[in-house]
Backbone as JSON Lines, residues from 0, in Angstrom:
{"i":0,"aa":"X","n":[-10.83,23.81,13.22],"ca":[-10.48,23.67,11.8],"c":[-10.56,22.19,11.42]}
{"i":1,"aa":"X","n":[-11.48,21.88,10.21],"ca":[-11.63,20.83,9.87],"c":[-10.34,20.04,8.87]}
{"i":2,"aa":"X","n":[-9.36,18.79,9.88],"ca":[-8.32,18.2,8.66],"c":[-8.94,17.46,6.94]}
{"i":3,"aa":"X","n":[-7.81,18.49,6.46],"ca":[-8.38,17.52,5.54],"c":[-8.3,16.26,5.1]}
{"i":4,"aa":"X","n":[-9.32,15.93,4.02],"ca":[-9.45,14.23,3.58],"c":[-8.32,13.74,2.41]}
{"i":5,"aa":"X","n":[-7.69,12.55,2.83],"ca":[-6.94,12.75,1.3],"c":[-6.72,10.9,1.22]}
{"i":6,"aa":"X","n":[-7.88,10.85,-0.23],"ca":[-8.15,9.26,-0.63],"c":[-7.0,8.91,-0.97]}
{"i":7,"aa":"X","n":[-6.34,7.93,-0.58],"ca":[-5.46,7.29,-0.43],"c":[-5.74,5.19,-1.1]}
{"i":8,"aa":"X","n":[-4.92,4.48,-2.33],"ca":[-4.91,3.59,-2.27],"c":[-3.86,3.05,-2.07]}
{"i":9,"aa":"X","n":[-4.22,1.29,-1.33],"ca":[-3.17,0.11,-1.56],"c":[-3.4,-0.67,-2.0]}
{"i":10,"aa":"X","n":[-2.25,-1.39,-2.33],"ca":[-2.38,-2.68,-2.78],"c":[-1.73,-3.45,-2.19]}
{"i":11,"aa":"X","n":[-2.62,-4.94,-1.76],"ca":[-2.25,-6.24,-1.21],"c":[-1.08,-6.54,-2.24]}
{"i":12,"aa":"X","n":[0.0,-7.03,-2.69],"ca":[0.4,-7.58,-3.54],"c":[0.64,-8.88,-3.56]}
{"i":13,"aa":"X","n":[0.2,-10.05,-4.39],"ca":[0.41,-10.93,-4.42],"c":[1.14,-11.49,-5.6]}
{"i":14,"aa":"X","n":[1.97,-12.67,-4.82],"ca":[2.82,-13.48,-6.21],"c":[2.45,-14.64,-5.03]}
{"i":15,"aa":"X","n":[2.43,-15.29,-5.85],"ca":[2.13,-16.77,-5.49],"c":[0.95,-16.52,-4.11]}
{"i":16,"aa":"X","n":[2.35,-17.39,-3.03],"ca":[1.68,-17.33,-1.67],"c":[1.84,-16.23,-0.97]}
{"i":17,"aa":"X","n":[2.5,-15.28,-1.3],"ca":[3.06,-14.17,-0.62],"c":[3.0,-12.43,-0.87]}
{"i":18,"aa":"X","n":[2.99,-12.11,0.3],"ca":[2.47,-10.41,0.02],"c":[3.47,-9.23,-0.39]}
{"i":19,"aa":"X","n":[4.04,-8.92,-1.06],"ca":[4.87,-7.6,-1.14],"c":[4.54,-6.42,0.12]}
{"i":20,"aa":"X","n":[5.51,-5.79,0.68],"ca":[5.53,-5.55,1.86],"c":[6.59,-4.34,1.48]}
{"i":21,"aa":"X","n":[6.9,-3.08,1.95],"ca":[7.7,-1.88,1.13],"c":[8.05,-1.2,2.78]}
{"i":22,"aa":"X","n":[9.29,-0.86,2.92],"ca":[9.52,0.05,4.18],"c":[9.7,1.53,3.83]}
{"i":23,"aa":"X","n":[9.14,2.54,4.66],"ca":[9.75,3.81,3.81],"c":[10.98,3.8,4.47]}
{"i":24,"aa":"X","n":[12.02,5.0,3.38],"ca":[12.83,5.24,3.64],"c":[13.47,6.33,4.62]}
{"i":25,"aa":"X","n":[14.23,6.25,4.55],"ca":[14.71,7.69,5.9],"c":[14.56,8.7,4.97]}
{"i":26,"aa":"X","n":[14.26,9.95,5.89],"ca":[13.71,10.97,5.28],"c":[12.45,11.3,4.48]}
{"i":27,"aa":"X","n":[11.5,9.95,4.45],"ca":[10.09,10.15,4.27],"c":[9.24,10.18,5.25]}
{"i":28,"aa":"X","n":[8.07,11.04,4.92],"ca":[7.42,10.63,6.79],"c":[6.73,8.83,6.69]}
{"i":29,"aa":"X","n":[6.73,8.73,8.03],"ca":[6.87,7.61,8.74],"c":[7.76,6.76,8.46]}
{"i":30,"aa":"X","n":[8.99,6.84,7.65],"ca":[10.56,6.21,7.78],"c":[10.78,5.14,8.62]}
{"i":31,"aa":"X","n":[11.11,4.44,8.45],"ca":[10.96,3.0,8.74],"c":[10.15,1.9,8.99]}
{"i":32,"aa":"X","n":[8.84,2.65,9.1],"ca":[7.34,1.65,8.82],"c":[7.81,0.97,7.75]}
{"i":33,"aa":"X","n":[6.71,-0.05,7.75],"ca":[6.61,-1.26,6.65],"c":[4.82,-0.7,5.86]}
{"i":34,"aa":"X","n":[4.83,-1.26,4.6],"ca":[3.25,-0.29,4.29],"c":[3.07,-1.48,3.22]}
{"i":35,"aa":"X","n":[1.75,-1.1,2.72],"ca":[1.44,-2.04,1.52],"c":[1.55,-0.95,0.38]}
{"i":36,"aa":"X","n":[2.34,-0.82,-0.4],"ca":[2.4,0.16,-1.33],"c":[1.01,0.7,-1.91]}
{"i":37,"aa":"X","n":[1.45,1.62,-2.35],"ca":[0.25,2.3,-3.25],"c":[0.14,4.13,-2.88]}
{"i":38,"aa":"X","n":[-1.0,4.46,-2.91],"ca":[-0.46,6.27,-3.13],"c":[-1.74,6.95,-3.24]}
{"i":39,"aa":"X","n":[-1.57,8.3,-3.22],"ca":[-3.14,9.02,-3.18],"c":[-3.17,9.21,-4.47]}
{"i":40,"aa":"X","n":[-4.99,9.32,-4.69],"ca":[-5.49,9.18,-5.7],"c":[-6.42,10.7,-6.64]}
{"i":41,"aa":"X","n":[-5.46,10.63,-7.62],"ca":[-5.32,11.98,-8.48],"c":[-6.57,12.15,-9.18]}
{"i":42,"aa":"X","n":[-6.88,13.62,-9.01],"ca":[-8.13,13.84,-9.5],"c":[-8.43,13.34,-11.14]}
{"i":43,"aa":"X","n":[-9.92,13.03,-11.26],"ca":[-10.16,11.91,-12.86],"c":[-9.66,10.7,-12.5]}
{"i":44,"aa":"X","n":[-9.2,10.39,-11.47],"ca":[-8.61,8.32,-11.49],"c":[-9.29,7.87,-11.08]}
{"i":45,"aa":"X","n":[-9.56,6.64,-11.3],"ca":[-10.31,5.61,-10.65],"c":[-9.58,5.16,-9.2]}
{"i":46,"aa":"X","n":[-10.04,4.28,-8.87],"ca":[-8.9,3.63,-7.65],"c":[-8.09,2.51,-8.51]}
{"i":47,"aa":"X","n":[-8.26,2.02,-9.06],"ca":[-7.86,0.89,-10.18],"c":[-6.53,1.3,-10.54]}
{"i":48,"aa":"X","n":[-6.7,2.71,-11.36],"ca":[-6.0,3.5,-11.92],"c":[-4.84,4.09,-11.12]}
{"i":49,"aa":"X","n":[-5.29,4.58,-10.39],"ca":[-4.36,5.06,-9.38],"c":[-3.29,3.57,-9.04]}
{"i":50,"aa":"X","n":[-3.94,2.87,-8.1],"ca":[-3.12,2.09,-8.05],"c":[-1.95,1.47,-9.25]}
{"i":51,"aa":"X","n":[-2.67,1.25,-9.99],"ca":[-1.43,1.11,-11.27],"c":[-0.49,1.82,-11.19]}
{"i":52,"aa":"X","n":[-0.86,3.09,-11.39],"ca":[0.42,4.22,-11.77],"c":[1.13,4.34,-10.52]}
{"i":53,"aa":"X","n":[0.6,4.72,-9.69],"ca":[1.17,4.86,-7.93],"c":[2.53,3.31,-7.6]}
{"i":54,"aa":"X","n":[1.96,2.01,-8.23],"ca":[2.98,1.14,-8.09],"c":[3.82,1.27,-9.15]}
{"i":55,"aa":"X","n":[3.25,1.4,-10.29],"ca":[4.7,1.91,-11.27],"c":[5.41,2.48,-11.14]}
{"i":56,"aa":"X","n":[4.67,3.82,-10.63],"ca":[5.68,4.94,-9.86],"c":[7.04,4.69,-8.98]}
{"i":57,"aa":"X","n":[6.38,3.76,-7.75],"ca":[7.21,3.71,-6.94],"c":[7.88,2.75,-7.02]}
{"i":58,"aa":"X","n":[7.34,1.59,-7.36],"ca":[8.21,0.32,-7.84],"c":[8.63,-0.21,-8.93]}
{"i":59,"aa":"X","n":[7.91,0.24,-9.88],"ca":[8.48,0.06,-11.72],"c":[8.07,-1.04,-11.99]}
{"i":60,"aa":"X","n":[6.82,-1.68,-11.03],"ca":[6.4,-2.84,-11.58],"c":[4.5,-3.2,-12.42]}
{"i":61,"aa":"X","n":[4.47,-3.82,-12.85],"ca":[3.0,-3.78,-13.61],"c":[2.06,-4.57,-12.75]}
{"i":62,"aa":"X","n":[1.0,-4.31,-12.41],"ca":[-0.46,-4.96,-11.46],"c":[-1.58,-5.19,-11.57]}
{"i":63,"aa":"X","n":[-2.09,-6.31,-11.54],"ca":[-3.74,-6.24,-11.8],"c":[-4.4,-5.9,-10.52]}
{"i":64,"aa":"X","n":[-5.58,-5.0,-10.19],"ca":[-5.66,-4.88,-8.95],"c":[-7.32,-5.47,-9.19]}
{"i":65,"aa":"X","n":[-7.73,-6.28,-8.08],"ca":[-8.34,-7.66,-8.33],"c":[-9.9,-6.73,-7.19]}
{"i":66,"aa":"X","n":[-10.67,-7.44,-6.33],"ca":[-11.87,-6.86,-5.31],"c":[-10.8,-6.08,-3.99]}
{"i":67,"aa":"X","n":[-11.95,-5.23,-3.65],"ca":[-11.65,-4.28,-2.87],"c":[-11.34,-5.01,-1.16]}
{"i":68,"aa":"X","n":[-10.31,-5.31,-0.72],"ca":[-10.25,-5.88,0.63],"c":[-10.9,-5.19,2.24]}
{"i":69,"aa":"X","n":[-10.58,-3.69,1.69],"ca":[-11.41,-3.19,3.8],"c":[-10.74,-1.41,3.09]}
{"i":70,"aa":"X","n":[-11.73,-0.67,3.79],"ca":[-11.6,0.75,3.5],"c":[-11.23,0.79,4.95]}
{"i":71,"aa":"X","n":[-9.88,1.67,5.49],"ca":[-9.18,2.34,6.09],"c":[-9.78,3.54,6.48]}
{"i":72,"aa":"X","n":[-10.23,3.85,7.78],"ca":[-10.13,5.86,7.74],"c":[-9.17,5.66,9.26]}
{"i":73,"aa":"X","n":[-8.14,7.15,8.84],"ca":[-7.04,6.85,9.75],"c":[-6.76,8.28,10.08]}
{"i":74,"aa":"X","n":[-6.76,8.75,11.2],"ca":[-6.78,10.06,11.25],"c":[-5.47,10.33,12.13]}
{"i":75,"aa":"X","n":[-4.74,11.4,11.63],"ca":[-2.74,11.53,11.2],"c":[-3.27,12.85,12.32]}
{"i":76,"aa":"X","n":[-2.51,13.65,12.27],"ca":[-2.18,14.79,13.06],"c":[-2.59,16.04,12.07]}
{"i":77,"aa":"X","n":[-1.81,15.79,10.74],"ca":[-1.91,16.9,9.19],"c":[-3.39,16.35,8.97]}
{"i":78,"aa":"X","n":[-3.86,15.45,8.5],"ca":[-5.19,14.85,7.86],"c":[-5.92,13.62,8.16]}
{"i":79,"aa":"X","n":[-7.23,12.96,7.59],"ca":[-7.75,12.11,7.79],"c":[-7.53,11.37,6.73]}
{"i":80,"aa":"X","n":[-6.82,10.18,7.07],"ca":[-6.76,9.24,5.6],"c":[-7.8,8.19,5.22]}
{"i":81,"aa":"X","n":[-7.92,8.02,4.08],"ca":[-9.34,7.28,3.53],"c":[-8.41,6.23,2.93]}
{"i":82,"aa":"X","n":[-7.95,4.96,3.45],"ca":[-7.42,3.79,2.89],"c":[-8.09,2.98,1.91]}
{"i":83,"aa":"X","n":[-7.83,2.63,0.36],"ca":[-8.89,1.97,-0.3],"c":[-7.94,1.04,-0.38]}
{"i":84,"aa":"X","n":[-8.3,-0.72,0.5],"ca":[-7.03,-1.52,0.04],"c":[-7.54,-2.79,-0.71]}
{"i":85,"aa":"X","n":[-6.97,-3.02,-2.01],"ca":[-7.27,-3.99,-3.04],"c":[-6.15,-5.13,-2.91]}
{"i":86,"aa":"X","n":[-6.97,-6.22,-3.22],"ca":[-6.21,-7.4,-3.57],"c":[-5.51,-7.15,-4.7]}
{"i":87,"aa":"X","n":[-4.37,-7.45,-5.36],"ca":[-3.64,-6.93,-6.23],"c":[-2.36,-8.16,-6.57]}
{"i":88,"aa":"X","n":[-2.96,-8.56,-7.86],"ca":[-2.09,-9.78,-8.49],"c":[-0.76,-8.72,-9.41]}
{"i":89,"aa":"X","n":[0.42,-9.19,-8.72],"ca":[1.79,-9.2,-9.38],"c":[1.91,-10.01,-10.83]}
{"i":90,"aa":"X","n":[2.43,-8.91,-11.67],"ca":[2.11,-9.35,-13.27],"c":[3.77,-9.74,-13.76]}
{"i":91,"aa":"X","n":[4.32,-8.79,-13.84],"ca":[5.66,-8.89,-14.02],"c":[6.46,-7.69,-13.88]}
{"i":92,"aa":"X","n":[8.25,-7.65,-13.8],"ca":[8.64,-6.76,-13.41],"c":[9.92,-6.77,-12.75]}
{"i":93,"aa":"X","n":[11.35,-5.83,-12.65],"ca":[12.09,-6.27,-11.17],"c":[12.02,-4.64,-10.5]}
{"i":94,"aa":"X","n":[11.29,-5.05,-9.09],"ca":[11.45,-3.98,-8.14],"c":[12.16,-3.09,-8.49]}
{"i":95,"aa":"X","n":[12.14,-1.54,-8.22],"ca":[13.27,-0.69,-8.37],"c":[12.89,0.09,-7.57]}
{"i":96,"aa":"X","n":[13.75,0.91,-6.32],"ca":[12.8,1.23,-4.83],"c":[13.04,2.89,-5.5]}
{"i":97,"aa":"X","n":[11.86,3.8,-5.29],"ca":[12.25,5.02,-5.09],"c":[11.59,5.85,-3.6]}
{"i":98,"aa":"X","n":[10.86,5.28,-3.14],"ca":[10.11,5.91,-1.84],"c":[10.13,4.98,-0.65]}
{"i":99,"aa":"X","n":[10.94,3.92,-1.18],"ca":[11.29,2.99,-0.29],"c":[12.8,2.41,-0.16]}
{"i":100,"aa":"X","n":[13.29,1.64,1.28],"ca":[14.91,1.19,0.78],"c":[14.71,-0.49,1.37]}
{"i":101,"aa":"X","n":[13.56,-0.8,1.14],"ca":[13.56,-2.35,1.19],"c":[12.51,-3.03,0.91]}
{"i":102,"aa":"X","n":[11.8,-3.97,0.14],"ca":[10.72,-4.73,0.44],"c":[11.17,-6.08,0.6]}
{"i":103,"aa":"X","n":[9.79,-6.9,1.02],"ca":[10.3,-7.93,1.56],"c":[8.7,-8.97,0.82]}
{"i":104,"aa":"X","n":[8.62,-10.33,0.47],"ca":[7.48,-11.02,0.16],"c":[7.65,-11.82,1.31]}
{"i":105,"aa":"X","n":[6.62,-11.58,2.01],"ca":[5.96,-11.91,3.35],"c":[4.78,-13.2,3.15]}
{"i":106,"aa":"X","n":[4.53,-14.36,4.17],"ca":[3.24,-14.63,3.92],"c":[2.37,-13.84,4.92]}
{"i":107,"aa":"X","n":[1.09,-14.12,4.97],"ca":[-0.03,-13.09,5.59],"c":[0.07,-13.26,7.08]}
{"i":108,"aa":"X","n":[0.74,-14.51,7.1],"ca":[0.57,-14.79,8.95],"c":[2.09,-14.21,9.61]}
{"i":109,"aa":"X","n":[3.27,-13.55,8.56],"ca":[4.61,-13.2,8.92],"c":[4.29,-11.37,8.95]}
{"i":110,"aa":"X","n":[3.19,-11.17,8.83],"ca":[2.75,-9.7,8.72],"c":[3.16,-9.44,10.18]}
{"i":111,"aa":"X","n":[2.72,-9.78,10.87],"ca":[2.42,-9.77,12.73],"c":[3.75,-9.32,13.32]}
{"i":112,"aa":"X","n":[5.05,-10.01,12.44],"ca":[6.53,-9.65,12.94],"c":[6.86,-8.16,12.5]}
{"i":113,"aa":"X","n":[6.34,-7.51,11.56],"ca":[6.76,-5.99,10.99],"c":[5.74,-4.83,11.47]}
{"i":114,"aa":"X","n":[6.7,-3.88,11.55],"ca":[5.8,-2.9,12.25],"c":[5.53,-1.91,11.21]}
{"i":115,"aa":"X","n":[4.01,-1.87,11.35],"ca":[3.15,-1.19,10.0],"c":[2.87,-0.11,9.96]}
{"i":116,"aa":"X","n":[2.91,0.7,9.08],"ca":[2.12,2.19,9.32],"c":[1.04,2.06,9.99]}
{"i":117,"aa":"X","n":[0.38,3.47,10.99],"ca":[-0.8,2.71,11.14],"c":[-1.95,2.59,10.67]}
{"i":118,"aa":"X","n":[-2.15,3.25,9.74],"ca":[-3.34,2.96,8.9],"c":[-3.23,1.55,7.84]}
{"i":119,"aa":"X","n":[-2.51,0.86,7.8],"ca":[-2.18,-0.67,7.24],"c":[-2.26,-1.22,8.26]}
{"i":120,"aa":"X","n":[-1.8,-1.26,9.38],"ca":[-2.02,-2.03,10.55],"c":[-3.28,-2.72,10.93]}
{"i":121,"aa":"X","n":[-4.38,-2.5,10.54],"ca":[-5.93,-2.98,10.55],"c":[-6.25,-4.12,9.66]}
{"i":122,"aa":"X","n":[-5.32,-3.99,8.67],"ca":[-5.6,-4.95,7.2],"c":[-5.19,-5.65,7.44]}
{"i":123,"aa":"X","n":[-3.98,-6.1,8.29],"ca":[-3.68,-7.47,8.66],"c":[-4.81,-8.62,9.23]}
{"i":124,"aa":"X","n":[-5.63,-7.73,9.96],"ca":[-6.93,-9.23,10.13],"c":[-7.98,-9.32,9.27]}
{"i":125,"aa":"X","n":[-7.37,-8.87,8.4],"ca":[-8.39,-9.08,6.71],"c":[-7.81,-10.21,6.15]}
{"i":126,"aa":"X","n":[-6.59,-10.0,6.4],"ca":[-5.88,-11.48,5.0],"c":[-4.9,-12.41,6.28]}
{"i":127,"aa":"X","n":[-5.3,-12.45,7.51],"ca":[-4.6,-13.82,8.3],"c":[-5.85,-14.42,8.6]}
């Protein structure tokens, strides 16, 4: 039986020098990973699009999402994930967690200390 595919975006987030960084929470799967936010992508969206709403969603904050950094394929146990991860400039906003119970603004070389989902785990030698 073939798993299925399910396109999936992130976003790098940047403010200044530093990356926005989101842990899930207990009782989500993979609960206590660290991830680069963002979310699967709803039929008619762009990836652009998605990402917008997917960080509004979860964080209540507004984003420009800037060139495409490294496509992800990550294959889970349930499915094969298709990672689309964008550079993504922080506009304005204050955090408000709902799928998460912490973030943290990281620089790119403090990535190495948190333990990542693993399909984010690859993107770290994109931006150190």
């Amino acid at each position: 039986m073939q798993k299925q595919q399910i396109d999936v975006v992130a976003g790098v987030i940047y403010k200044e020098d530093n990356i926005l960084i989101c842990r899930r929470k207990p009782g989500k799967h993979q609960a206590g990973l660290w991830e680069f936010p963002g979310g699967k992508i709803e039929k008619d969206e762009n990836h652009q699009e998605a990402l917008i709403r997917e960080i509004k969603e979860e964080l209540q904050i507004n984003i420009s999402p800037k060139e495409i950094i490294t496509k992800v394929i990550h294959e889970y146990a349930h499915a094969v994930i298709v990672l689309w991860v964008y550079k993504t400039q922080f506009l304005e906003g204050n955090i408000t967690l709902t799928d998460h119970d912490k973030t943290l603004w990281v620089s790119a070389e403090e990535l190495i200390n948190f333990e990542l989902a693993p399909a984010d785990q690859p993107v770290i030698s994109f931006l150190i």
